[in-house]
mmCIF file of N, CA and C in Angstrom:
data_model
loop_
_atom_site.group_PDB
_atom_site.id
_atom_site.type_symbol
_atom_site.label_atom_id
_atom_site.label_comp_id
_atom_site.label_asym_id
_atom_site.label_seq_id
_atom_site.Cartn_x
_atom_site.Cartn_y
_atom_site.Cartn_z
ATOM 1 N N MET A 1 8.397 -22.883 -2.930
ATOM 2 C CA MET A 1 7.329 -22.976 -3.890
ATOM 3 C C MET A 1 7.829 -24.029 -4.939
ATOM 4 N N ASN A 2 7.273 -25.169 -4.887
ATOM 5 C CA ASN A 2 7.766 -26.326 -5.798
ATOM 6 C C ASN A 2 7.130 -26.501 -7.021
ATOM 7 N N THR A 3 5.989 -25.956 -7.158
ATOM 8 C CA THR A 3 5.156 -26.247 -8.463
ATOM 9 C C THR A 3 4.741 -24.946 -9.072
ATOM 10 N N ALA A 4 4.366 -25.118 -10.290
ATOM 11 C CA ALA A 4 3.720 -23.912 -10.960
ATOM 12 C C ALA A 4 2.460 -23.633 -10.387
ATOM 13 N N ALA A 5 1.589 -24.685 -9.878
ATOM 14 C CA ALA A 5 0.343 -24.469 -9.252
ATOM 15 C C ALA A 5 0.468 -23.586 -8.001
ATOM 16 N N GLU A 6 1.515 -23.968 -7.217
ATOM 17 C CA GLU A 6 1.767 -23.167 -5.956
ATOM 18 C C GLU A 6 2.145 -21.680 -6.264
ATOM 19 N N LEU A 7 2.849 -21.481 -7.193
ATOM 20 C CA LEU A 7 3.352 -20.152 -7.670
ATOM 21 C C LEU A 7 2.027 -19.342 -8.132
ATOM 22 N N LYS A 8 1.228 -20.048 -9.018
ATOM 23 C CA LYS A 8 0.075 -19.417 -9.477
ATOM 24 C C LYS A 8 -0.823 -19.026 -8.313
ATOM 25 N N ALA A 9 -1.009 -19.875 -7.279
ATOM 26 C CA ALA A 9 -1.899 -19.580 -6.166
ATOM 27 C C ALA A 9 -1.288 -18.433 -5.378
ATOM 28 N N TRP A 10 0.066 -18.362 -5.075
ATOM 29 C CA TRP A 10 0.629 -17.282 -4.393
ATOM 30 C C TRP A 10 0.403 -15.952 -5.255
ATOM 31 N N ASN A 11 0.697 -15.985 -6.514
ATOM 32 C CA ASN A 11 0.573 -14.782 -7.326
ATOM 33 C C ASN A 11 -0.921 -14.206 -7.346
ATOM 34 N N PHE A 12 -1.906 -15.193 -7.362
ATOM 35 C CA PHE A 12 -3.294 -14.791 -7.343
ATOM 36 C C PHE A 12 -3.532 -14.102 -6.005
ATOM 37 N N GLN A 13 -3.132 -14.713 -4.823
ATOM 38 C CA GLN A 13 -3.398 -14.106 -3.596
ATOM 39 C C GLN A 13 -2.749 -12.789 -3.319
ATOM 40 N N VAL A 14 -1.472 -12.670 -3.917
ATOM 41 C CA VAL A 14 -0.823 -11.312 -3.740
ATOM 42 C C VAL A 14 -1.587 -10.263 -4.618
ATOM 43 N N LEU A 15 -2.114 -10.588 -5.773
ATOM 44 C CA LEU A 15 -2.710 -9.717 -6.610
ATOM 45 C C LEU A 15 -4.052 -9.281 -5.963
ATOM 46 N N MET A 16 -4.860 -10.288 -5.354
ATOM 47 C CA MET A 16 -6.102 -10.036 -4.714
ATOM 48 C C MET A 16 -5.915 -9.068 -3.498
ATOM 49 N N LEU A 17 -4.828 -9.376 -2.708
ATOM 50 C CA LEU A 17 -4.633 -8.443 -1.654
ATOM 51 C C LEU A 17 -4.212 -6.965 -2.125
ATOM 52 N N ALA A 18 -3.421 -7.003 -3.100
ATOM 53 C CA ALA A 18 -2.942 -5.662 -3.584
ATOM 54 C C ALA A 18 -4.321 -4.881 -4.068
ATOM 55 N N GLN A 19 -5.125 -5.594 -4.743
ATOM 56 C CA GLN A 19 -6.413 -4.929 -5.200
ATOM 57 C C GLN A 19 -7.249 -4.445 -3.990
ATOM 58 N N ALA A 20 -7.309 -5.204 -3.043
ATOM 59 C CA ALA A 20 -8.051 -4.891 -1.794
ATOM 60 C C ALA A 20 -7.510 -3.744 -0.985
ATOM 61 N N LEU A 21 -6.171 -3.567 -1.195
ATOM 62 C CA LEU A 21 -5.545 -2.322 -0.577
ATOM 63 C C LEU A 21 -5.646 -1.184 -1.180
ATOM 64 N N LEU A 22 -5.981 -1.119 -2.402
ATOM 65 C CA LEU A 22 -6.039 0.099 -3.292
ATOM 66 C C LEU A 22 -7.005 1.125 -2.616
ATOM 67 N N GLY A 23 -6.401 2.318 -2.285
ATOM 68 C CA GLY A 23 -7.248 3.325 -1.691
ATOM 69 C C GLY A 23 -7.503 3.329 -0.242
ATOM 70 N N ALA A 24 -7.002 2.214 0.334
ATOM 71 C CA ALA A 24 -7.314 2.035 1.733
ATOM 72 C C ALA A 24 -6.079 2.252 2.677
ATOM 73 N N VAL A 25 -4.934 2.248 2.118
ATOM 74 C CA VAL A 25 -3.725 2.398 2.942
ATOM 75 C C VAL A 25 -3.495 3.941 3.291
ATOM 76 N N THR A 26 -3.250 4.171 4.569
ATOM 77 C CA THR A 26 -3.011 5.528 5.204
ATOM 78 C C THR A 26 -1.615 5.689 5.491
ATOM 79 N N PRO A 27 -1.085 6.823 5.827
ATOM 80 C CA PRO A 27 0.315 6.895 6.360
ATOM 81 C C PRO A 27 0.512 6.149 7.543
ATOM 82 N N ASN A 28 -0.387 5.697 8.309
ATOM 83 C CA ASN A 28 -0.099 4.899 9.567
ATOM 84 C C ASN A 28 0.152 3.456 9.289
ATOM 85 N N PHE A 29 -0.093 3.065 8.030
ATOM 86 C CA PHE A 29 0.354 1.720 7.651
ATOM 87 C C PHE A 29 1.705 1.597 7.287
ATOM 88 N N ARG A 30 2.485 0.774 8.039
ATOM 89 C CA ARG A 30 3.840 0.508 7.855
ATOM 90 C C ARG A 30 4.167 -0.582 6.888
ATOM 91 N N MET A 31 3.434 -1.706 7.067
ATOM 92 C CA MET A 31 3.715 -2.813 6.167
ATOM 93 C C MET A 31 2.472 -3.814 6.162
ATOM 94 N N VAL A 32 2.286 -4.457 5.134
ATOM 95 C CA VAL A 32 1.216 -5.495 5.046
ATOM 96 C C VAL A 32 1.946 -6.706 4.385
ATOM 97 N N VAL A 33 1.841 -7.833 5.161
ATOM 98 C CA VAL A 33 2.542 -9.025 4.708
ATOM 99 C C VAL A 33 1.579 -10.205 4.582
ATOM 100 N N LEU A 34 1.707 -11.002 3.541
ATOM 101 C CA LEU A 34 1.007 -12.197 3.258
ATOM 102 C C LEU A 34 1.878 -13.372 3.520
ATOM 103 N N SER A 35 1.227 -14.364 4.218
ATOM 104 C CA SER A 35 1.972 -15.589 4.592
ATOM 105 C C SER A 35 0.915 -16.721 4.394
ATOM 106 N N CYS A 36 1.415 -17.943 4.228
ATOM 107 C CA CYS A 36 0.513 -19.118 4.103
ATOM 108 C C CYS A 36 1.062 -20.004 5.153
ATOM 109 N N GLU A 37 0.241 -20.377 6.161
ATOM 110 C CA GLU A 37 0.455 -21.363 7.197
ATOM 111 C C GLU A 37 -0.425 -22.530 7.102
ATOM 112 N N GLY A 38 0.170 -23.579 6.546
ATOM 113 C CA GLY A 38 -0.715 -24.758 6.176
ATOM 114 C C GLY A 38 -1.622 -24.438 5.039
ATOM 115 N N ASP A 39 -2.898 -24.496 5.356
ATOM 116 C CA ASP A 39 -3.952 -24.120 4.274
ATOM 117 C C ASP A 39 -4.607 -22.819 4.647
ATOM 118 N N VAL A 40 -4.054 -22.057 5.472
ATOM 119 C CA VAL A 40 -4.550 -20.737 5.940
ATOM 120 C C VAL A 40 -3.671 -19.581 5.422
ATOM 121 N N TRP A 41 -4.240 -18.607 4.821
ATOM 122 C CA TRP A 41 -3.581 -17.373 4.413
ATOM 123 C C TRP A 41 -3.707 -16.422 5.527
ATOM 124 N N VAL A 42 -2.470 -15.827 5.855
ATOM 125 C CA VAL A 42 -2.366 -14.960 7.005
ATOM 126 C C VAL A 42 -2.001 -13.624 6.451
ATOM 127 N N ILE A 43 -2.709 -12.584 6.812
ATOM 128 C CA ILE A 43 -2.372 -11.190 6.457
ATOM 129 C C ILE A 43 -2.095 -10.379 7.738
ATOM 130 N N ARG A 44 -0.861 -9.981 7.728
ATOM 131 C CA ARG A 44 -0.388 -9.225 9.030
ATOM 132 C C ARG A 44 -0.267 -7.723 8.564
ATOM 133 N N PHE A 45 -0.926 -6.885 9.371
ATOM 134 C CA PHE A 45 -0.950 -5.408 9.208
ATOM 135 C C PHE A 45 -0.056 -4.761 10.243
ATOM 136 N N TYR A 46 0.860 -4.083 9.923
ATOM 137 C CA TYR A 46 1.808 -3.398 10.809
ATOM 138 C C TYR A 46 1.408 -2.067 10.861
ATOM 139 N N LEU A 47 0.921 -1.360 11.835
ATOM 140 C CA LEU A 47 0.492 -0.004 12.042
ATOM 141 C C LEU A 47 1.411 0.651 13.027
ATOM 142 N N GLU A 48 1.655 1.973 12.728
ATOM 143 C CA GLU A 48 2.448 2.762 13.698
ATOM 144 C C GLU A 48 1.710 3.069 14.896
ATOM 145 N N LYS A 49 0.381 3.461 14.789
ATOM 146 C CA LYS A 49 -0.419 3.840 15.928
ATOM 147 C C LYS A 49 -1.785 3.119 15.857
ATOM 148 N N ASN A 50 -2.470 2.857 17.034
ATOM 149 C CA ASN A 50 -3.705 2.285 17.059
ATOM 150 C C ASN A 50 -4.858 3.349 16.732
ATOM 151 N N ILE A 51 -5.164 3.512 15.440
ATOM 152 C CA ILE A 51 -6.125 4.462 15.064
ATOM 153 C C ILE A 51 -7.385 3.770 14.651
ATOM 154 N N GLU A 52 -8.540 4.176 15.258
ATOM 155 C CA GLU A 52 -9.761 3.422 14.980
ATOM 156 C C GLU A 52 -10.104 3.395 13.548
ATOM 157 N N ASP A 53 -10.015 4.450 12.814
ATOM 158 C CA ASP A 53 -10.319 4.473 11.415
ATOM 159 C C ASP A 53 -9.435 3.486 10.588
ATOM 160 N N ASP A 54 -8.217 3.288 11.007
ATOM 161 C CA ASP A 54 -7.380 2.330 10.189
ATOM 162 C C ASP A 54 -7.856 0.926 10.567
ATOM 163 N N ILE A 55 -8.252 0.689 11.795
ATOM 164 C CA ILE A 55 -8.787 -0.651 12.121
ATOM 165 C C ILE A 55 -10.023 -0.968 11.137
ATOM 166 N N GLY A 56 -10.847 0.080 11.034
ATOM 167 C CA GLY A 56 -12.019 -0.052 10.170
ATOM 168 C C GLY A 56 -11.600 -0.252 8.692
ATOM 169 N N GLU A 57 -10.549 0.349 8.294
ATOM 170 C CA GLU A 57 -10.020 0.131 6.953
ATOM 171 C C GLU A 57 -9.572 -1.318 6.683
ATOM 172 N N ILE A 58 -8.937 -1.840 7.829
ATOM 173 C CA ILE A 58 -8.385 -3.258 7.728
ATOM 174 C C ILE A 58 -9.637 -4.176 7.531
ATOM 175 N N GLU A 59 -10.660 -3.940 8.258
ATOM 176 C CA GLU A 59 -11.871 -4.817 8.197
ATOM 177 C C GLU A 59 -12.429 -4.766 6.813
ATOM 178 N N ASP A 60 -12.430 -3.583 6.206
ATOM 179 C CA ASP A 60 -12.850 -3.433 4.911
ATOM 180 C C ASP A 60 -11.942 -4.208 3.880
ATOM 181 N N ILE A 61 -10.626 -4.029 4.121
ATOM 182 C CA ILE A 61 -9.674 -4.657 3.188
ATOM 183 C C ILE A 61 -9.830 -6.286 3.216
ATOM 184 N N ILE A 62 -10.080 -6.743 4.371
ATOM 185 C CA ILE A 62 -10.389 -8.228 4.593
ATOM 186 C C ILE A 62 -11.638 -8.663 3.920
ATOM 187 N N CYS A 63 -12.647 -7.825 4.030
ATOM 188 C CA CYS A 63 -13.946 -8.120 3.442
ATOM 189 C C CYS A 63 -13.712 -8.096 1.811
ATOM 190 N N GLN A 64 -13.051 -7.098 1.339
ATOM 191 C CA GLN A 64 -12.814 -7.033 -0.070
ATOM 192 C C GLN A 64 -11.973 -8.205 -0.541
ATOM 193 N N TYR A 65 -11.003 -8.476 0.135
ATOM 194 C CA TYR A 65 -10.016 -9.550 -0.245
ATOM 195 C C TYR A 65 -10.732 -10.844 -0.294
ATOM 196 N N THR A 66 -11.614 -11.227 0.698
ATOM 197 C CA THR A 66 -12.330 -12.489 0.579
ATOM 198 C C THR A 66 -13.400 -12.445 -0.515
ATOM 199 N N ALA A 67 -13.946 -11.253 -0.738
ATOM 200 C CA ALA A 67 -14.945 -11.187 -1.842
ATOM 201 C C ALA A 67 -14.325 -11.496 -3.205
ATOM 202 N N TYR A 68 -13.038 -11.270 -3.409
ATOM 203 C CA TYR A 68 -12.385 -11.658 -4.643
ATOM 204 C C TYR A 68 -12.142 -13.120 -4.925
ATOM 205 N N GLN A 69 -12.325 -13.887 -3.813
ATOM 206 C CA GLN A 69 -12.014 -15.318 -3.934
ATOM 207 C C GLN A 69 -13.050 -16.123 -4.549
ATOM 208 N N ASP A 70 -12.683 -17.221 -5.234
ATOM 209 C CA ASP A 70 -13.634 -18.076 -5.948
ATOM 210 C C ASP A 70 -13.811 -19.328 -5.316
ATOM 211 N N SER A 71 -13.340 -19.538 -4.072
ATOM 212 C CA SER A 71 -13.429 -20.833 -3.328
ATOM 213 C C SER A 71 -13.512 -20.524 -1.808
ATOM 214 N N ASP A 72 -13.591 -21.585 -1.100
ATOM 215 C CA ASP A 72 -13.702 -21.378 0.463
ATOM 216 C C ASP A 72 -12.328 -21.131 0.987
ATOM 217 N N LEU A 73 -11.977 -19.903 0.854
ATOM 218 C CA LEU A 73 -10.638 -19.476 1.324
ATOM 219 C C LEU A 73 -10.591 -19.411 2.942
ATOM 220 N N LYS A 74 -9.493 -20.079 3.403
ATOM 221 C CA LYS A 74 -9.312 -19.916 4.849
ATOM 222 C C LYS A 74 -8.267 -18.747 5.067
ATOM 223 N N CYS A 75 -8.613 -17.729 5.769
ATOM 224 C CA CYS A 75 -7.741 -16.733 6.037
ATOM 225 C C CYS A 75 -7.913 -16.050 7.428
ATOM 226 N N LYS A 76 -6.907 -15.460 7.905
ATOM 227 C CA LYS A 76 -6.944 -14.697 9.153
ATOM 228 C C LYS A 76 -6.118 -13.547 9.077
ATOM 229 N N SER A 77 -6.380 -12.523 9.880
ATOM 230 C CA SER A 77 -5.613 -11.343 9.811
ATOM 231 C C SER A 77 -5.028 -11.015 11.246
ATOM 232 N N GLU A 78 -3.996 -10.371 11.294
ATOM 233 C CA GLU A 78 -3.330 -9.915 12.652
ATOM 234 C C GLU A 78 -2.961 -8.481 12.465
ATOM 235 N N ILE A 79 -3.178 -7.665 13.510
ATOM 236 C CA ILE A 79 -2.858 -6.303 13.420
ATOM 237 C C ILE A 79 -1.702 -6.092 14.588
ATOM 238 N N LEU A 80 -0.576 -5.645 14.146
ATOM 239 C CA LEU A 80 0.594 -5.349 15.085
ATOM 240 C C LEU A 80 0.756 -3.843 15.071
ATOM 241 N N VAL A 81 0.807 -3.286 16.303
ATOM 242 C CA VAL A 81 0.924 -1.862 16.367
ATOM 243 C C VAL A 81 2.282 -1.538 17.179
ATOM 244 N N GLY A 82 2.912 -0.480 16.606
ATOM 245 C CA GLY A 82 4.144 -0.112 17.219
ATOM 246 C C GLY A 82 5.123 0.440 16.264
ATOM 247 N N ASN A 83 6.178 1.099 16.697
ATOM 248 C CA ASN A 83 7.156 1.719 15.875
ATOM 249 C C ASN A 83 8.555 1.197 16.018
ATOM 250 N N GLU A 84 8.601 -0.059 16.528
ATOM 251 C CA GLU A 84 9.842 -0.822 16.595
ATOM 252 C C GLU A 84 10.223 -1.190 15.158
ATOM 253 N N ASP A 85 11.446 -1.719 14.973
ATOM 254 C CA ASP A 85 11.973 -2.180 13.641
ATOM 255 C C ASP A 85 11.012 -3.271 13.208
ATOM 256 N N LEU A 86 10.790 -3.094 11.854
ATOM 257 C CA LEU A 86 9.924 -4.100 11.180
ATOM 258 C C LEU A 86 10.650 -5.438 11.069
ATOM 259 N N PRO A 87 9.985 -6.614 11.211
ATOM 260 C CA PRO A 87 10.646 -7.783 11.164
ATOM 261 C C PRO A 87 11.183 -8.202 9.709
ATOM 262 N N SER A 88 12.193 -8.943 9.728
ATOM 263 C CA SER A 88 12.790 -9.535 8.409
ATOM 264 C C SER A 88 11.703 -10.568 7.998
ATOM 265 N N LEU A 89 11.588 -10.678 6.699
ATOM 266 C CA LEU A 89 10.643 -11.671 6.159
ATOM 267 C C LEU A 89 11.319 -12.884 5.772
ATOM 268 N N SER A 90 10.645 -14.020 5.888
ATOM 269 C CA SER A 90 11.152 -15.358 5.546
ATOM 270 C C SER A 90 10.757 -15.518 4.125
ATOM 271 N N GLU A 91 11.380 -16.675 3.499
ATOM 272 C CA GLU A 91 10.999 -16.910 2.096
ATOM 273 C C GLU A 91 9.530 -17.196 1.912
ATOM 274 N N ALA A 92 8.724 -17.572 3.017
ATOM 275 C CA ALA A 92 7.425 -17.993 2.963
ATOM 276 C C ALA A 92 6.527 -16.707 3.164
ATOM 277 N N ASP A 93 7.050 -15.556 3.160
ATOM 278 C CA ASP A 93 6.285 -14.324 3.379
ATOM 279 C C ASP A 93 6.448 -13.450 2.239
ATOM 280 N N ARG A 94 5.357 -12.634 1.929
ATOM 281 C CA ARG A 94 5.453 -11.710 0.815
ATOM 282 C C ARG A 94 5.022 -10.348 1.302
ATOM 283 N N ALA A 95 5.853 -9.321 1.269
ATOM 284 C CA ALA A 95 5.405 -7.978 1.611
ATOM 285 C C ALA A 95 4.667 -7.465 0.369
ATOM 286 N N VAL A 96 3.409 -7.133 0.633
ATOM 287 C CA VAL A 96 2.505 -6.606 -0.358
ATOM 288 C C VAL A 96 2.561 -4.999 -0.378
ATOM 289 N N TYR A 97 2.737 -4.521 0.848
ATOM 290 C CA TYR A 97 2.912 -3.021 0.957
ATOM 291 C C TYR A 97 4.092 -2.786 2.008
ATOM 292 N N ARG A 98 4.846 -1.830 1.718
ATOM 293 C CA ARG A 98 5.778 -1.326 2.864
ATOM 294 C C ARG A 98 6.071 0.036 2.555
ATOM 295 N N ARG A 99 5.973 0.929 3.569
ATOM 296 C CA ARG A 99 6.269 2.331 3.329
ATOM 297 C C ARG A 99 7.680 2.540 3.526
ATOM 298 N N LYS A 100 8.164 3.650 2.994
ATOM 299 C CA LYS A 100 9.578 3.900 3.183
ATOM 300 C C LYS A 100 9.780 4.540 4.555
ATOM 301 N N GLU A 101 10.770 3.986 5.257
ATOM 302 C CA GLU A 101 11.056 4.381 6.589
ATOM 303 C C GLU A 101 12.578 4.648 6.665
#
């Protein structure tokens, strides 16, 4: 992050994702990570099990997250299921949620 504008953009996106997560996270959620790849915001959801209700919650989270935006946001989401070790995060990633394991 080189400029105050980039930091402001990151902080805004983290805050909007945190707001969208409120009340939606279940014990099956292991971690939620926000990344920026070029001009696309990427949200990765790490789940322990493939539970249909949680997939529905993720759809609602993405809908809420995009509703908070004031511009043409480019974003995508990925759902990763399993109980293997969670990945280490790079400097370009922000863990917005992580359960204690």
